[in-house]
Amino acid sequence: MPFEIRQLRYAIAAADHGSFYRAARALDIDQSTLSRSILRLERTIGMPIFERSRSGVTTTFAGSTFICSAKPMVATADK
């Protein structure tokens, strides 16, 4: 199952904001929508992108690599 550019945008926003809540607010979407979308993305790629805690999210080592790879894909899609 392929992933969508939208899912990459959500993951990048969460990584940049350090929180699903703040990322959802910045994207003007529901937090549950963002959270479910990122969870589907993680299942699709077969690895966790984020470590979740009450204080927010941090990227895993693999997640940091994935986010760095996702940014140029999103930038290309925006062109």
PDB file of C-alpha atoms in Angstrom:
ATOM      1  CA  MET A   1       0.000   0.000   0.000  1.00  0.00           C
ATOM      2  CA  PRO A   2       1.613   3.305  -1.065  1.00  0.00           C
ATOM      3  CA  PHE A   3       1.579   6.381   1.111  1.00  0.00           C
ATOM      4  CA  GLU A   4       0.232   9.798   0.180  1.00  0.00           C
ATOM      5  CA  ILE A   5       1.967  13.173   0.042  1.00  0.00           C
ATOM      6  CA  ARG A   6      -0.603  14.377   2.587  1.00  0.00           C
ATOM      7  CA  GLN A   7       0.686  11.795   5.075  1.00  0.00           C
ATOM      8  CA  LEU A   8       4.234  13.016   4.523  1.00  0.00           C
ATOM      9  CA  ARG A   9       3.109  16.612   5.146  1.00  0.00           C
ATOM     10  CA  TYR A  10       1.482  15.549   8.409  1.00  0.00           C
ATOM     11  CA  ALA A  11       4.578  13.655   9.565  1.00  0.00           C
ATOM     12  CA  ILE A  12       6.868  16.565   8.696  1.00  0.00           C
ATOM     13  CA  ALA A  13       4.616  18.995  10.568  1.00  0.00           C
ATOM     14  CA  ALA A  14       4.541  16.742  13.626  1.00  0.00           C
ATOM     15  CA  ALA A  15       8.330  16.443  13.581  1.00  0.00           C
ATOM     16  CA  ASP A  16       8.745  20.203  13.169  1.00  0.00           C
ATOM     17  CA  HIS A  17       6.259  21.043  15.936  1.00  0.00           C
ATOM     18  CA  GLY A  18       7.172  18.208  18.327  1.00  0.00           C
ATOM     19  CA  SER A  19       3.495  17.554  18.932  1.00  0.00           C
ATOM     20  CA  PHE A  20       0.549  16.073  17.054  1.00  0.00           C
ATOM     21  CA  TYR A  21      -1.682  18.696  18.681  1.00  0.00           C
ATOM     22  CA  ARG A  22       0.426  21.676  17.561  1.00  0.00           C
ATOM     23  CA  ALA A  23       0.948  20.191  14.094  1.00  0.00           C
ATOM     24  CA  ALA A  24      -2.788  19.652  13.669  1.00  0.00           C
ATOM     25  CA  ARG A  25      -3.496  23.238  14.719  1.00  0.00           C
ATOM     26  CA  ALA A  26      -0.881  24.546  12.270  1.00  0.00           C
ATOM     27  CA  LEU A  27      -2.421  22.465   9.462  1.00  0.00           C
ATOM     28  CA  ASP A  28      -5.965  23.380  10.525  1.00  0.00           C
ATOM     29  CA  ILE A  29      -7.094  19.757  10.838  1.00  0.00           C
ATOM     30  CA  ASP A  30      -8.339  17.579  13.696  1.00  0.00           C
ATOM     31  CA  GLN A  31      -5.631  16.010  15.827  1.00  0.00           C
ATOM     32  CA  SER A  32      -7.293  12.607  15.449  1.00  0.00           C
ATOM     33  CA  THR A  33      -7.088  12.915  11.644  1.00  0.00           C
ATOM     34  CA  LEU A  34      -3.380  13.686  11.816  1.00  0.00           C
ATOM     35  CA  SER A  35      -2.695  10.935  14.353  1.00  0.00           C
ATOM     36  CA  ARG A  36      -4.557   8.257  12.360  1.00  0.00           C
ATOM     37  CA  SER A  37      -2.877   9.313   9.141  1.00  0.00           C
ATOM     38  CA  ILE A  38       0.599   9.104  10.688  1.00  0.00           C
ATOM     39  CA  LEU A  39      -0.203   5.731  12.231  1.00  0.00           C
ATOM     40  CA  ARG A  40      -1.255   4.433   8.791  1.00  0.00           C
ATOM     41  CA  LEU A  41       1.972   5.817   7.332  1.00  0.00           C
ATOM     42  CA  GLU A  42       4.021   4.052  10.003  1.00  0.00           C
ATOM     43  CA  ARG A  43       2.223   0.787   9.278  1.00  0.00           C
ATOM     44  CA  THR A  44       2.765   1.226   5.535  1.00  0.00           C
ATOM     45  CA  ILE A  45       6.504   1.780   5.849  1.00  0.00           C
ATOM     46  CA  GLY A  46       6.825  -0.851   8.571  1.00  0.00           C
ATOM     47  CA  MET A  47       8.519   1.221  11.263  1.00  0.00           C
ATOM     48  CA  PRO A  48       7.658   3.827  13.881  1.00  0.00           C
ATOM     49  CA  ILE A  49       8.501   7.390  12.922  1.00  0.00           C
ATOM     50  CA  PHE A  50       7.706   8.876  16.324  1.00  0.00           C
ATOM     51  CA  GLU A  51       8.088   8.082  19.983  1.00  0.00           C
ATOM     52  CA  ARG A  52       4.934   9.331  21.652  1.00  0.00           C
ATOM     53  CA  SER A  53       4.726  10.707  25.184  1.00  0.00           C
ATOM     54  CA  ARG A  54       2.434  12.983  27.179  1.00  0.00           C
ATOM     55  CA  SER A  55       4.752  15.901  26.442  1.00  0.00           C
ATOM     56  CA  GLY A  56       4.700  15.420  22.665  1.00  0.00           C
ATOM     57  CA  VAL A  57       6.504  13.418  20.030  1.00  0.00           C
ATOM     58  CA  THR A  58      10.118  12.931  19.043  1.00  0.00           C
ATOM     59  CA  THR A  59      11.362  11.194  15.944  1.00  0.00           C
ATOM     60  CA  THR A  60      12.992   7.813  16.216  1.00  0.00           C
ATOM     61  CA  PHE A  61      16.384   7.374  14.557  1.00  0.00           C
ATOM     62  CA  ALA A  62      14.687   5.762  11.564  1.00  0.00           C
ATOM     63  CA  GLY A  63      11.984   8.432  11.703  1.00  0.00           C
ATOM     64  CA  SER A  64      14.555  11.225  11.452  1.00  0.00           C
ATOM     65  CA  THR A  65      16.008   9.600   8.362  1.00  0.00           C
ATOM     66  CA  PHE A  66      12.545   9.142   6.891  1.00  0.00           C
ATOM     67  CA  ILE A  67      11.549  12.768   7.568  1.00  0.00           C
ATOM     68  CA  CYS A  68      14.776  14.016   5.942  1.00  0.00           C
ATOM     69  CA  SER A  69      13.922  11.953   2.861  1.00  0.00           C
ATOM     70  CA  ALA A  70      10.279  13.058   2.872  1.00  0.00           C
ATOM     71  CA  LYS A  71      11.003  16.803   2.818  1.00  0.00           C
ATOM     72  CA  PRO A  72      12.406  16.855  -0.748  1.00  0.00           C
ATOM     73  CA  MET A  73       9.537  14.646  -1.937  1.00  0.00           C
ATOM     74  CA  VAL A  74       6.988  17.121  -0.588  1.00  0.00           C
ATOM     75  CA  ALA A  75       8.948  20.082  -1.994  1.00  0.00           C
ATOM     76  CA  THR A  76       8.983  18.417  -5.421  1.00  0.00           C
ATOM     77  CA  ALA A  77       5.264  17.694  -5.215  1.00  0.00           C
ATOM     78  CA  ASP A  78       4.632  21.356  -4.372  1.00  0.00           C
ATOM     79  CA  LYS A  79       6.338  22.445  -7.592  1.00  0.00           C
TER      80      LYS A  79
END
